[in-house]
N, CA, C, O and CB atoms as a CASP TS submission, in Angstrom:
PFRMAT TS
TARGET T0000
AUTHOR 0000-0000-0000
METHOD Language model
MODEL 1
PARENT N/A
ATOM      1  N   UNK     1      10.858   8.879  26.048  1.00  0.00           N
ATOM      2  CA  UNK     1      10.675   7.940  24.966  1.00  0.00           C
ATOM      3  C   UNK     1       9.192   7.726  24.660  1.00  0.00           C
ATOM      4  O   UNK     1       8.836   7.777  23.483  1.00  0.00           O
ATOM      5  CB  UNK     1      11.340   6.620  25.306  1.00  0.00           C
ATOM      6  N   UNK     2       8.195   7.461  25.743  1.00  0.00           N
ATOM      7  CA  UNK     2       7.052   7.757  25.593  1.00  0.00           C
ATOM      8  C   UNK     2       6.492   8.714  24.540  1.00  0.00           C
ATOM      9  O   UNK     2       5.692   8.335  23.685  1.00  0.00           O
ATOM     10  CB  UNK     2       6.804   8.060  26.618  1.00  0.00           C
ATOM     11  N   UNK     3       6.902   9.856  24.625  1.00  0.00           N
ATOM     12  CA  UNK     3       6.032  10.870  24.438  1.00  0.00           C
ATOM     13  C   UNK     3       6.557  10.724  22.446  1.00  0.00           C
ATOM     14  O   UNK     3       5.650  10.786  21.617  1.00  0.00           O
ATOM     15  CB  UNK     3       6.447  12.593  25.646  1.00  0.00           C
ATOM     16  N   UNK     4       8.040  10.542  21.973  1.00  0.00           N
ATOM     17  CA  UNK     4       8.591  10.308  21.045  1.00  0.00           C
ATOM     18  C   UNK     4       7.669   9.143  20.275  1.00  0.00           C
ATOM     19  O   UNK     4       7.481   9.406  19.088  1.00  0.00           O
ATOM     20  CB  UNK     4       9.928  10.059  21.433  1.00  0.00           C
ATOM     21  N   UNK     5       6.957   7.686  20.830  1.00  0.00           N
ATOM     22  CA  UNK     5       6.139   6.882  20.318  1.00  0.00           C
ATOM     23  C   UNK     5       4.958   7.213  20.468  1.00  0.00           C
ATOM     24  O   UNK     5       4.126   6.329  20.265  1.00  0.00           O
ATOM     25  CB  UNK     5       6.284   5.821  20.657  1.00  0.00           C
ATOM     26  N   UNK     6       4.372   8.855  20.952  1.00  0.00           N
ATOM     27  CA  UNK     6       3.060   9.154  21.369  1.00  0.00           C
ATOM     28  C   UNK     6       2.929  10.004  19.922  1.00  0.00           C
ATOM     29  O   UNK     6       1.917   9.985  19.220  1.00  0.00           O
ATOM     30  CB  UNK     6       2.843  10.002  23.015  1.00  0.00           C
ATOM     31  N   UNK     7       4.237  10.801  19.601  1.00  0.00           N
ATOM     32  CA  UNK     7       4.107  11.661  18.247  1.00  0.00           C
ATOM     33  C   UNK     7       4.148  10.828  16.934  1.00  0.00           C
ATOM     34  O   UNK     7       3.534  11.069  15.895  1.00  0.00           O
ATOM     35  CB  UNK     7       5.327  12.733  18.145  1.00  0.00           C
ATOM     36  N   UNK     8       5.199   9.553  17.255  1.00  0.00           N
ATOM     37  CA  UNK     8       5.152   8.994  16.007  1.00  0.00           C
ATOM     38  C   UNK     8       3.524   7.839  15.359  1.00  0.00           C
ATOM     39  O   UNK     8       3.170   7.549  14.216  1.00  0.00           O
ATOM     40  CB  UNK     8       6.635   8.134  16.146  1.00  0.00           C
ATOM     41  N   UNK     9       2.970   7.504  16.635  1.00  0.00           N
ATOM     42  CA  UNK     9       1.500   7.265  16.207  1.00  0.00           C
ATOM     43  C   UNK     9       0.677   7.759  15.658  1.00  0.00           C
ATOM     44  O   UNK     9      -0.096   7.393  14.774  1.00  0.00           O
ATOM     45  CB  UNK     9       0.910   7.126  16.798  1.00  0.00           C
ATOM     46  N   UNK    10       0.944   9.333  16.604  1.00  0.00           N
ATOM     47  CA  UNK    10      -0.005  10.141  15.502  1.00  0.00           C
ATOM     48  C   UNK    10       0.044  10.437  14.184  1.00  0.00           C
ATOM     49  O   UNK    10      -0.952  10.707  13.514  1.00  0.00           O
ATOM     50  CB  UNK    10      -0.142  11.200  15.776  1.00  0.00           C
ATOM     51  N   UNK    11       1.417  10.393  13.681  1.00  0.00           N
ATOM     52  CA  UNK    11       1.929  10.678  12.480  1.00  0.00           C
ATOM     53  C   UNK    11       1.837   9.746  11.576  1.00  0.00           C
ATOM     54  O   UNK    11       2.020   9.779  10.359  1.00  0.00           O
ATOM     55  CB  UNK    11       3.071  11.009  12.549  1.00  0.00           C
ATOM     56  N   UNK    12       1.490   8.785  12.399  1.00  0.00           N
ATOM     57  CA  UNK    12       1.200   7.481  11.365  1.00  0.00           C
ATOM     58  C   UNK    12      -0.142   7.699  10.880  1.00  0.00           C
ATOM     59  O   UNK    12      -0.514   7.690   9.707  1.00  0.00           O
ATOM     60  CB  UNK    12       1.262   5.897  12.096  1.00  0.00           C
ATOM     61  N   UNK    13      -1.004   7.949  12.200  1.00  0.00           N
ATOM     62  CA  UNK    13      -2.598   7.981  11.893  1.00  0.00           C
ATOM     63  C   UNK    13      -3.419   8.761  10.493  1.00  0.00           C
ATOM     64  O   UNK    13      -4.240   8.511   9.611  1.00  0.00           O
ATOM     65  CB  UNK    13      -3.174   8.731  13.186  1.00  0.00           C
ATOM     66  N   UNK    14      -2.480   9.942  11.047  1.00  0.00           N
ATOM     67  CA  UNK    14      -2.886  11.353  10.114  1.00  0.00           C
ATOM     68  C   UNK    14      -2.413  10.749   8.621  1.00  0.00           C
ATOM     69  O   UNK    14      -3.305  10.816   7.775  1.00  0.00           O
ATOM     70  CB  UNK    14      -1.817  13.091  10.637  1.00  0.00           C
ATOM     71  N   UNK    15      -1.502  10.335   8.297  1.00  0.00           N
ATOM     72  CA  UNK    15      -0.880  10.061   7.307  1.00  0.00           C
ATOM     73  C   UNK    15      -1.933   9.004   6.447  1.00  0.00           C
ATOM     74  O   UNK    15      -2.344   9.121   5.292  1.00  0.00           O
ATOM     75  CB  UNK    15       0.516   9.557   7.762  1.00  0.00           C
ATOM     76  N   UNK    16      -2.204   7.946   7.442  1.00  0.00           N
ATOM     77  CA  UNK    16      -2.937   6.663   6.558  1.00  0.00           C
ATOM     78  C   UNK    16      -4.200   7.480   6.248  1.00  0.00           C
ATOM     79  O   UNK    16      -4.525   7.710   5.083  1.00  0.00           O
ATOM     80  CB  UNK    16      -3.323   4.973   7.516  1.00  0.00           C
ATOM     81  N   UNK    17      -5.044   8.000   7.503  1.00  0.00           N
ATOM     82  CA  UNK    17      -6.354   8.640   6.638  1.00  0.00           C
ATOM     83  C   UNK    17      -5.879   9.186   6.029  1.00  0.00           C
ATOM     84  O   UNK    17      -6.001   8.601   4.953  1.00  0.00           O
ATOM     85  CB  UNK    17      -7.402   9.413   7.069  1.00  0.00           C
ATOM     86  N   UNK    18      -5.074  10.410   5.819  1.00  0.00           N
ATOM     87  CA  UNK    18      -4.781  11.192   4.232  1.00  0.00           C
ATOM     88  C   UNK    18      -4.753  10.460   3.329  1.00  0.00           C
ATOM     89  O   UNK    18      -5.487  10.719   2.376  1.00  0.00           O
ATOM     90  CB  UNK    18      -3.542  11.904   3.956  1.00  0.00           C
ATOM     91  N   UNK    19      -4.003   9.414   3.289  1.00  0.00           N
ATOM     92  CA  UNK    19      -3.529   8.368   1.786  1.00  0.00           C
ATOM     93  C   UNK    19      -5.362   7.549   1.787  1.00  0.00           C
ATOM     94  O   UNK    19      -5.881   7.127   0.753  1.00  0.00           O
ATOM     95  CB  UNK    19      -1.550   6.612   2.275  1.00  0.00           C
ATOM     96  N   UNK    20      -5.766   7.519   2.612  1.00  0.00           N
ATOM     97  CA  UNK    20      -7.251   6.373   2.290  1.00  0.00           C
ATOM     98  C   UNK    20      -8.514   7.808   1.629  1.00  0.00           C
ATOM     99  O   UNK    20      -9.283   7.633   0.684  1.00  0.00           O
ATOM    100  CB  UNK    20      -8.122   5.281   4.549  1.00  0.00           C
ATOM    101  N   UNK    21      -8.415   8.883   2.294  1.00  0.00           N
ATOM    102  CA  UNK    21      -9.003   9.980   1.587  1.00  0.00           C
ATOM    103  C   UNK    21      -8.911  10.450  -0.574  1.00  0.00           C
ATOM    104  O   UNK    21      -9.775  10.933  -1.306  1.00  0.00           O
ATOM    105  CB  UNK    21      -8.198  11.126   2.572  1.00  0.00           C
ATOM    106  N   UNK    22      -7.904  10.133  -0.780  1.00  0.00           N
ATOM    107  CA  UNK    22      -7.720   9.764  -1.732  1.00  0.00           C
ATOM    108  C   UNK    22      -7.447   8.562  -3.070  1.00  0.00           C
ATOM    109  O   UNK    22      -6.852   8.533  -4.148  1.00  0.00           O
ATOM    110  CB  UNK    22      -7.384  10.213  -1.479  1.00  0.00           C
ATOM    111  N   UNK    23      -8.488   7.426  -2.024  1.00  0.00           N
ATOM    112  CA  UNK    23      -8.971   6.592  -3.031  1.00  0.00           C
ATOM    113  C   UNK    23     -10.535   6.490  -2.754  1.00  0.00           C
ATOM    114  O   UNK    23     -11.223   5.483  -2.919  1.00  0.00           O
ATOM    115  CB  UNK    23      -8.204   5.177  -3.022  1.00  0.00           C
ATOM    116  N   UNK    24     -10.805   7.282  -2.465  1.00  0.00           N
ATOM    117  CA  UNK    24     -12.196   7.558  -2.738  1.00  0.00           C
ATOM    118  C   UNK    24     -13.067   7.992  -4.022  1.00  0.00           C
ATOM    119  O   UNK    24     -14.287   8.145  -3.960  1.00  0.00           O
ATOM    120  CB  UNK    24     -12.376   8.383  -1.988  1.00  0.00           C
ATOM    121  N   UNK    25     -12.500   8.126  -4.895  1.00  0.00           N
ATOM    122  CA  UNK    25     -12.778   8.197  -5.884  1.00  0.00           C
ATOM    123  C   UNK    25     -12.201   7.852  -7.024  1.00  0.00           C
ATOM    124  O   UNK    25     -12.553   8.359  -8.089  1.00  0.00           O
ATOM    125  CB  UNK    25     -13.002   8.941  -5.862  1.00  0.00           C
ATOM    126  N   UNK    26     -11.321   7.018  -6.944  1.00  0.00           N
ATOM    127  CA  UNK    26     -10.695   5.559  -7.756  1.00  0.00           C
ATOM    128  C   UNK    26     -11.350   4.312  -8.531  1.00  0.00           C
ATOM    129  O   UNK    26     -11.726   3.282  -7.972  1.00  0.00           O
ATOM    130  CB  UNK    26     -10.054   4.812  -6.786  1.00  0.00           C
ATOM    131  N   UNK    27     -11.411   4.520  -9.628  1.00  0.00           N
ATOM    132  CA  UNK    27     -12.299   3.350 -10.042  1.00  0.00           C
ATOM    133  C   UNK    27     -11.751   1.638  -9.821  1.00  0.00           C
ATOM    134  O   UNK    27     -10.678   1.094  -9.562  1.00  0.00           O
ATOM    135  CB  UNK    27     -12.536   3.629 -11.656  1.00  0.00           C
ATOM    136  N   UNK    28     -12.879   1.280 -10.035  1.00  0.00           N
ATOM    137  CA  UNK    28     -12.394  -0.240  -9.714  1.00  0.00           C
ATOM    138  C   UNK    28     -11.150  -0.914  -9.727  1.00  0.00           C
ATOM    139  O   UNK    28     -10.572  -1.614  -8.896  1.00  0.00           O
ATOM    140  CB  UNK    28     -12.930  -0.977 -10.436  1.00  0.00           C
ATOM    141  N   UNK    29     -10.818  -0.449 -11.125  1.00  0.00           N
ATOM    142  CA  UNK    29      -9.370  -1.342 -12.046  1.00  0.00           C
ATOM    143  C   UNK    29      -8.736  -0.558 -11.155  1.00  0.00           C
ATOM    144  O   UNK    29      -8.115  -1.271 -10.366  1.00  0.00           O
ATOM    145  CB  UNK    29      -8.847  -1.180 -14.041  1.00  0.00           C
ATOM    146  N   UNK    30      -8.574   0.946 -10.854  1.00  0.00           N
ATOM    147  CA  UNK    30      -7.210   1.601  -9.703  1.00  0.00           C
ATOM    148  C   UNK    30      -6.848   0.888  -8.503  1.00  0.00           C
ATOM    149  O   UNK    30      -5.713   0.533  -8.188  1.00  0.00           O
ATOM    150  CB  UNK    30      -7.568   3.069  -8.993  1.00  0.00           C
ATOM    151  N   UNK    31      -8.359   0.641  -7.600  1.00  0.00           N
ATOM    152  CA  UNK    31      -8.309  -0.154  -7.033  1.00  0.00           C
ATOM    153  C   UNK    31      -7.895  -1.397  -6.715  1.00  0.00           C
ATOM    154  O   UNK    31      -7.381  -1.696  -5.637  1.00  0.00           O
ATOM    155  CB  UNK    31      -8.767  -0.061  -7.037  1.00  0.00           C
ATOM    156  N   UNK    32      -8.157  -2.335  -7.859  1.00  0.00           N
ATOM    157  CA  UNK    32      -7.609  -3.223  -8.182  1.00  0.00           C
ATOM    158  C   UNK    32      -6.037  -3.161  -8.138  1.00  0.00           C
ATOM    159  O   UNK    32      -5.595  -4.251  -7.774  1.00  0.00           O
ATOM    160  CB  UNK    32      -8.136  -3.451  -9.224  1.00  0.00           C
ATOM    161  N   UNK    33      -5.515  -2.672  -8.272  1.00  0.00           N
ATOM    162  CA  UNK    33      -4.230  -2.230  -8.986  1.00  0.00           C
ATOM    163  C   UNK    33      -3.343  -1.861  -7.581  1.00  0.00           C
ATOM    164  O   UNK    33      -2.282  -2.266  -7.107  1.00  0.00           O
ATOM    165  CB  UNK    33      -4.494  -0.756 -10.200  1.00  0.00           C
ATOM    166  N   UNK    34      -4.014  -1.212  -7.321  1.00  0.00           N
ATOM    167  CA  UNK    34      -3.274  -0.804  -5.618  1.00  0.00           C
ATOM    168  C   UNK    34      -3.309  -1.686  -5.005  1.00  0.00           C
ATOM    169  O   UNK    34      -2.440  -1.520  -4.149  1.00  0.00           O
ATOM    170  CB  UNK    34      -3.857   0.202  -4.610  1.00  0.00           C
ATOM    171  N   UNK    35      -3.945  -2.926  -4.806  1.00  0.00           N
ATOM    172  CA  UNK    35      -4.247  -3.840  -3.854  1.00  0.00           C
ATOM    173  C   UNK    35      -3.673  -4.582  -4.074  1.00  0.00           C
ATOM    174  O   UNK    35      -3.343  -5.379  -3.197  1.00  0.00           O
ATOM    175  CB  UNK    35      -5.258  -4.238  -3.630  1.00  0.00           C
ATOM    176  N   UNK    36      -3.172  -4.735  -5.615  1.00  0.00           N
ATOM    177  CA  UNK    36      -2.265  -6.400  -6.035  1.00  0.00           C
ATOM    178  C   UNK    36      -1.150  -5.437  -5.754  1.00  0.00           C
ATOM    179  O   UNK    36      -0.373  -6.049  -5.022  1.00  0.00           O
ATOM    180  CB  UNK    36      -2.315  -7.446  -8.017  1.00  0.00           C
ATOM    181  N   UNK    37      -0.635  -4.083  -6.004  1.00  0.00           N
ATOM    182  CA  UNK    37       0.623  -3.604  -6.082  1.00  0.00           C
ATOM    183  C   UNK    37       1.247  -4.083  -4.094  1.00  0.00           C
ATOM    184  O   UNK    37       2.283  -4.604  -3.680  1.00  0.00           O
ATOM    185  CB  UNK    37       0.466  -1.586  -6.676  1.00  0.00           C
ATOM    186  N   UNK    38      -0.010  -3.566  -3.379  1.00  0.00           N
ATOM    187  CA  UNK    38       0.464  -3.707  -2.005  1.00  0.00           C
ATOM    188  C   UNK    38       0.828  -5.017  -1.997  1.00  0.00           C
ATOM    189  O   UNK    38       1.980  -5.348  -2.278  1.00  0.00           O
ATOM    190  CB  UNK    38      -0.513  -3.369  -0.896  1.00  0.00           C
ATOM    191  N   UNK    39       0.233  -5.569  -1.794  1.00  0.00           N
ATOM    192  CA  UNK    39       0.118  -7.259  -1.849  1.00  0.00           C
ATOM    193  C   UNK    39       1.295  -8.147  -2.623  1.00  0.00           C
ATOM    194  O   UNK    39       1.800  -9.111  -2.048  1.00  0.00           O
ATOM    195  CB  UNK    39      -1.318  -7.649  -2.679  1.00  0.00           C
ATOM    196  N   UNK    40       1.617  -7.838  -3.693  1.00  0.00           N
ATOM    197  CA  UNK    40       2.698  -8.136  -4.304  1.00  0.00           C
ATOM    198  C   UNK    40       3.940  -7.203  -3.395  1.00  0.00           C
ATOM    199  O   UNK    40       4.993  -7.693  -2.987  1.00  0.00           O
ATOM    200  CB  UNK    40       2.467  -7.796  -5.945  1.00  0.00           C
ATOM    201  N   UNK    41       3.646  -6.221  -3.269  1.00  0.00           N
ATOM    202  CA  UNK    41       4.958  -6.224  -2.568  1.00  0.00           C
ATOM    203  C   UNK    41       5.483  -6.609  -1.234  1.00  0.00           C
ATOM    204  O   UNK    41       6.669  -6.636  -0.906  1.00  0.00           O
ATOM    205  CB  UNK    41       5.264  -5.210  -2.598  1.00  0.00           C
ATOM    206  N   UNK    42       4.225  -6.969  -0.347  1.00  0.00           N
ATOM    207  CA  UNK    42       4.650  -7.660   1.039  1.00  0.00           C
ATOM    208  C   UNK    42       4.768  -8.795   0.598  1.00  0.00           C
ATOM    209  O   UNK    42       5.573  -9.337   1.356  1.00  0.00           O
ATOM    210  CB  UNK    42       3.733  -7.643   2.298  1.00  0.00           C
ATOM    211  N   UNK    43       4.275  -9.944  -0.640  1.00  0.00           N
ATOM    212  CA  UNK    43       4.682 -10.787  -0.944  1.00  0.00           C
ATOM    213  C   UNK    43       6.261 -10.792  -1.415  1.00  0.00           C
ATOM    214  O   UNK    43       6.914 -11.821  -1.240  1.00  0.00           O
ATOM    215  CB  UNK    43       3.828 -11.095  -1.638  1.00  0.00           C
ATOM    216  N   UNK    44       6.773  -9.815  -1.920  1.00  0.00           N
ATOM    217  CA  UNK    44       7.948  -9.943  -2.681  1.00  0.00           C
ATOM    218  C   UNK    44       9.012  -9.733  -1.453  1.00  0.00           C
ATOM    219  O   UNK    44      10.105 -10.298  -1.405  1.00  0.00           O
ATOM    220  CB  UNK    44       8.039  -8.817  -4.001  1.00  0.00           C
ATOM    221  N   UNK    45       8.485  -8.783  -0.423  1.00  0.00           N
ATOM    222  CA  UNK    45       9.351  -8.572   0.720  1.00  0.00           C
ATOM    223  C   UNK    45       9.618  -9.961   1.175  1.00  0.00           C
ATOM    224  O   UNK    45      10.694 -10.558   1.223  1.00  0.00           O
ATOM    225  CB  UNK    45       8.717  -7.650   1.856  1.00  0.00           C
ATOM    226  N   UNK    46       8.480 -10.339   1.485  1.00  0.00           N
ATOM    227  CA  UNK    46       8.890 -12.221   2.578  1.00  0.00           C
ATOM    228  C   UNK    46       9.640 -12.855   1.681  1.00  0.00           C
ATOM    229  O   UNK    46      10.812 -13.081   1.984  1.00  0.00           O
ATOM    230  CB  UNK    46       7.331 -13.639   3.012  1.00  0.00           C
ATOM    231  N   UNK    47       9.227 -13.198   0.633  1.00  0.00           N
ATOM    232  CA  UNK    47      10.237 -13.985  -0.312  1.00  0.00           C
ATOM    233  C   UNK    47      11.749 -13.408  -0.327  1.00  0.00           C
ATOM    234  O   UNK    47      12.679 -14.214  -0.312  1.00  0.00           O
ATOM    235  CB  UNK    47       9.669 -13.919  -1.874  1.00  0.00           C
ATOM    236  N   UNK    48      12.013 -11.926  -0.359  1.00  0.00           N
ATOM    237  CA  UNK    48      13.172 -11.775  -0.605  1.00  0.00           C
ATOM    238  C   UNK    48      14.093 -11.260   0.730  1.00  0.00           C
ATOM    239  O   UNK    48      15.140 -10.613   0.752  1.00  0.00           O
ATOM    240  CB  UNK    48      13.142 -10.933  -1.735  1.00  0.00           C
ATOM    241  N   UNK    49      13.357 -11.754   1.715  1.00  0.00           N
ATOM    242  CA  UNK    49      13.808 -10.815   2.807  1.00  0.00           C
ATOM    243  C   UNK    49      13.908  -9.645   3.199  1.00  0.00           C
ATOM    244  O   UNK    49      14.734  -9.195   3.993  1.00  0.00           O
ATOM    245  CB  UNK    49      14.539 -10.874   2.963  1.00  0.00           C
ATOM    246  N   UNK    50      13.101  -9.126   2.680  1.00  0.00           N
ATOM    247  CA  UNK    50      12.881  -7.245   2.638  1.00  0.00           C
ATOM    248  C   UNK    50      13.997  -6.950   1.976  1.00  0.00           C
ATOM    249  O   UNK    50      14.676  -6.147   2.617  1.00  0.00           O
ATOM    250  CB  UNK    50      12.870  -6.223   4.234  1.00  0.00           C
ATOM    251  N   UNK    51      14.583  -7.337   0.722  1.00  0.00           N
ATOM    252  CA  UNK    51      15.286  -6.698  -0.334  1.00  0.00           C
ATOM    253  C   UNK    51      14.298  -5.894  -1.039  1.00  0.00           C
ATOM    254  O   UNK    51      13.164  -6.236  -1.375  1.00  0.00           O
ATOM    255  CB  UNK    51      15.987  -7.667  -1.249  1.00  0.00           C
ATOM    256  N   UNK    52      15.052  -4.456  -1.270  1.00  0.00           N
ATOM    257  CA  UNK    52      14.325  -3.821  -1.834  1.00  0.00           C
ATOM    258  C   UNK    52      13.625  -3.745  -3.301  1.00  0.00           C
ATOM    259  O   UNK    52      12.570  -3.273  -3.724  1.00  0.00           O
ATOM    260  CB  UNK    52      14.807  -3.109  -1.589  1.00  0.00           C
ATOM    261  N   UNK    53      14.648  -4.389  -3.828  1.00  0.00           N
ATOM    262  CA  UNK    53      14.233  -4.813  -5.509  1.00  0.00           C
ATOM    263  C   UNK    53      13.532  -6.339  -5.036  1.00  0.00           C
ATOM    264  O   UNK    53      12.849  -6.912  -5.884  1.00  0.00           O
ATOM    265  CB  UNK    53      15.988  -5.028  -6.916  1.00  0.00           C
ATOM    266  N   UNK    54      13.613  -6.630  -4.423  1.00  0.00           N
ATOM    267  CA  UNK    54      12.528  -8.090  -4.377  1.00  0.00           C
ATOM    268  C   UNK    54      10.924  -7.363  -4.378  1.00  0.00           C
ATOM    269  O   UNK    54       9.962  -7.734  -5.051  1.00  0.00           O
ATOM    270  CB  UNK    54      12.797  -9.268  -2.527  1.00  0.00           C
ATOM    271  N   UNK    55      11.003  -5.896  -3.127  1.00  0.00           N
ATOM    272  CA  UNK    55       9.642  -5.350  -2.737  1.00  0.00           C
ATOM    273  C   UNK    55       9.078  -4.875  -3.910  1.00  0.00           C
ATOM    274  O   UNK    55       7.894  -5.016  -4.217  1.00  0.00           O
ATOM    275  CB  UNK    55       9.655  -4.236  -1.683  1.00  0.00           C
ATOM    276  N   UNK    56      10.151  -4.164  -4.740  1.00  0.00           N
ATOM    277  CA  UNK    56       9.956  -2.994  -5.415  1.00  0.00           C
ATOM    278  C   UNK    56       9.236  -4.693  -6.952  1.00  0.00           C
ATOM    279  O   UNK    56       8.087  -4.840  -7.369  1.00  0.00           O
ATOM    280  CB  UNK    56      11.951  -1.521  -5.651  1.00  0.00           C
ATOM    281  N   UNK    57       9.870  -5.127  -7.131  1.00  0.00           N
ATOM    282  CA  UNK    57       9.521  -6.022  -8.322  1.00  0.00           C
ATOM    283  C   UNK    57       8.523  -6.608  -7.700  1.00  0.00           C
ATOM    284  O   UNK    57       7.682  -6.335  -8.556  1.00  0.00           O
ATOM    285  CB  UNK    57      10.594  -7.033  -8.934  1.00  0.00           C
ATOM    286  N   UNK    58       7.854  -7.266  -6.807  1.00  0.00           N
ATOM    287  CA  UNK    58       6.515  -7.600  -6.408  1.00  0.00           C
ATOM    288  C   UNK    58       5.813  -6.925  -6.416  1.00  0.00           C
ATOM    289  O   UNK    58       4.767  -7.205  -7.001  1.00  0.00           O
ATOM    290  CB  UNK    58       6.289  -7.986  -5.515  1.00  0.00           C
ATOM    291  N   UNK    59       5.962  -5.613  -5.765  1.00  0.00           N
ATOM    292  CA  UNK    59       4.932  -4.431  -6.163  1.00  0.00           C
ATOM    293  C   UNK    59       4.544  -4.213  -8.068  1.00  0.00           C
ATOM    294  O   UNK    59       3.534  -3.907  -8.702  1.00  0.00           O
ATOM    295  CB  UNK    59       5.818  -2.824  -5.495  1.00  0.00           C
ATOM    296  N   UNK    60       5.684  -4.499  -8.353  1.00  0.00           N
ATOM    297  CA  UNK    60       4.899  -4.112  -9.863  1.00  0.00           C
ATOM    298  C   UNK    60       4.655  -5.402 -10.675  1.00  0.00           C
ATOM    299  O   UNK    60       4.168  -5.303 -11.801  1.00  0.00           O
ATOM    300  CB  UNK    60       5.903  -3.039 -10.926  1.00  0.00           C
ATOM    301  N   UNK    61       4.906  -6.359 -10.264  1.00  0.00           N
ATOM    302  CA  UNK    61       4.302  -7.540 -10.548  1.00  0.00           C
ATOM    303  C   UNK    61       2.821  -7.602 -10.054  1.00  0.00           C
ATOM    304  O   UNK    61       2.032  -8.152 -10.822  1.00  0.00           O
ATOM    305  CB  UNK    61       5.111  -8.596  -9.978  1.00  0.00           C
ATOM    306  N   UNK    62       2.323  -7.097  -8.838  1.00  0.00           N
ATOM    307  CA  UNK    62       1.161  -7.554  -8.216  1.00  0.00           C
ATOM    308  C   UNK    62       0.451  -6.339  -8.830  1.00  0.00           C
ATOM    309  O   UNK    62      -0.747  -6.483  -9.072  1.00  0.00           O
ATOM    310  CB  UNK    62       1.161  -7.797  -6.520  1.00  0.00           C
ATOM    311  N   UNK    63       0.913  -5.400  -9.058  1.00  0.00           N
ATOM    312  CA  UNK    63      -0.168  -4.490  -9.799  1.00  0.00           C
ATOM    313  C   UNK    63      -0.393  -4.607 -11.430  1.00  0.00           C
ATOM    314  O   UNK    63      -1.320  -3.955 -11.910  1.00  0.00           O
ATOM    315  CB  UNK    63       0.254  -2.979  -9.532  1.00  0.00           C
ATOM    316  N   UNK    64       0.278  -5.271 -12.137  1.00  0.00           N
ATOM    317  CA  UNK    64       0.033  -5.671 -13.182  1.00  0.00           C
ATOM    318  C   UNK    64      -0.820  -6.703 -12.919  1.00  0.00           C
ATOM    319  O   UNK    64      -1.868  -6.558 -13.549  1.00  0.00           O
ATOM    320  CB  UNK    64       1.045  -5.898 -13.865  1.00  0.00           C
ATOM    321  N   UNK    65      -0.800  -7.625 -12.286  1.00  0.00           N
ATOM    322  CA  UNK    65      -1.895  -9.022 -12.093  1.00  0.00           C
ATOM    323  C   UNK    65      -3.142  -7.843 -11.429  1.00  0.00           C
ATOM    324  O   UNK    65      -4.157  -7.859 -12.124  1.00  0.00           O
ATOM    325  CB  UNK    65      -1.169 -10.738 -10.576  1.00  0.00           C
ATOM    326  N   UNK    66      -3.200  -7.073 -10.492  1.00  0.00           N
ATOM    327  CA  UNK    66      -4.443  -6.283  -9.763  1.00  0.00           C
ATOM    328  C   UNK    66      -4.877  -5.460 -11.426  1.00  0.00           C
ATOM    329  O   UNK    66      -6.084  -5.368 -11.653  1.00  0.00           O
ATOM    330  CB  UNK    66      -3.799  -4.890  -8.052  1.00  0.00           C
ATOM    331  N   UNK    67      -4.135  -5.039 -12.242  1.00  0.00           N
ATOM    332  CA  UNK    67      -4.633  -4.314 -12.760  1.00  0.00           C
ATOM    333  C   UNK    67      -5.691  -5.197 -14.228  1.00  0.00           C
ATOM    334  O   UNK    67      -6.758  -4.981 -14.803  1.00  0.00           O
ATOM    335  CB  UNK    67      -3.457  -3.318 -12.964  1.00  0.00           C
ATOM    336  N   UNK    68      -4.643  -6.169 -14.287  1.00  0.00           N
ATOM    337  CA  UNK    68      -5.631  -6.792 -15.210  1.00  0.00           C
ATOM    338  C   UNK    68      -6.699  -7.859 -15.095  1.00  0.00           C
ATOM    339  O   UNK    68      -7.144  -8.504 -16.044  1.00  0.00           O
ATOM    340  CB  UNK    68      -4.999  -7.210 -16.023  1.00  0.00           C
ATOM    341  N   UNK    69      -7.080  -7.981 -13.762  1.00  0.00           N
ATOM    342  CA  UNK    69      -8.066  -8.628 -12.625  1.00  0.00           C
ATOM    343  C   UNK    69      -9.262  -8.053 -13.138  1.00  0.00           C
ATOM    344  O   UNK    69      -9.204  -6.823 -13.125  1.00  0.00           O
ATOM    345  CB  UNK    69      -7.793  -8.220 -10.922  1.00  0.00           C
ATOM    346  N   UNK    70     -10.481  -8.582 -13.651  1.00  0.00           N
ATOM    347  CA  UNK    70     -11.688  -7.897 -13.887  1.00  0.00           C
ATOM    348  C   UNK    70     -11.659  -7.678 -15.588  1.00  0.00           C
ATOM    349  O   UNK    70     -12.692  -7.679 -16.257  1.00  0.00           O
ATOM    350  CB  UNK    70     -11.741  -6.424 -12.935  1.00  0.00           C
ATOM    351  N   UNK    71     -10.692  -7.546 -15.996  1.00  0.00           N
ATOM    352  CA  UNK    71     -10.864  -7.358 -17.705  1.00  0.00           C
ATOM    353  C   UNK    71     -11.841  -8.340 -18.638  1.00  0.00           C
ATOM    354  O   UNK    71     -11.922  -8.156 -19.852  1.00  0.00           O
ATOM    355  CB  UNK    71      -9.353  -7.600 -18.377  1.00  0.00           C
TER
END
């Protein structure tokens, strides 16, 4: 079981730097936008109990508010 939570760490690791490698060159408003989308959707999760249309509609609620942040 060890060794099964030794592969799935790594797979986590590799994965997040890949996904952070590609906002490196994201402008602000993208930025913006990803951050309310995340954010809105762990907000929408707690509120809805990790229903998925609760996550999925906070996520695009919070990236509409991230995206028009700075205008």
């Amino acid at each position: 079981m060890k060794t099964l939570h030794k592969i799935a760490a790594i797979s986590v690791t590799a994965i997040v730097l890949t996904a952070m490698t590609g906002c490196s060159n994201m402008s602000t408003r993208d930025k913006n936008t990803a951050i309310g989308a995340t954010v809105g959707a762990v907000g929408g999760a707690i509120l809805t109990g990790g229903s998925g249309i609760g996550t999925a509609g906070g996520a695009a609620v919070g990236g509409v508010i991230g995206h028009q942040i700075g205008r």
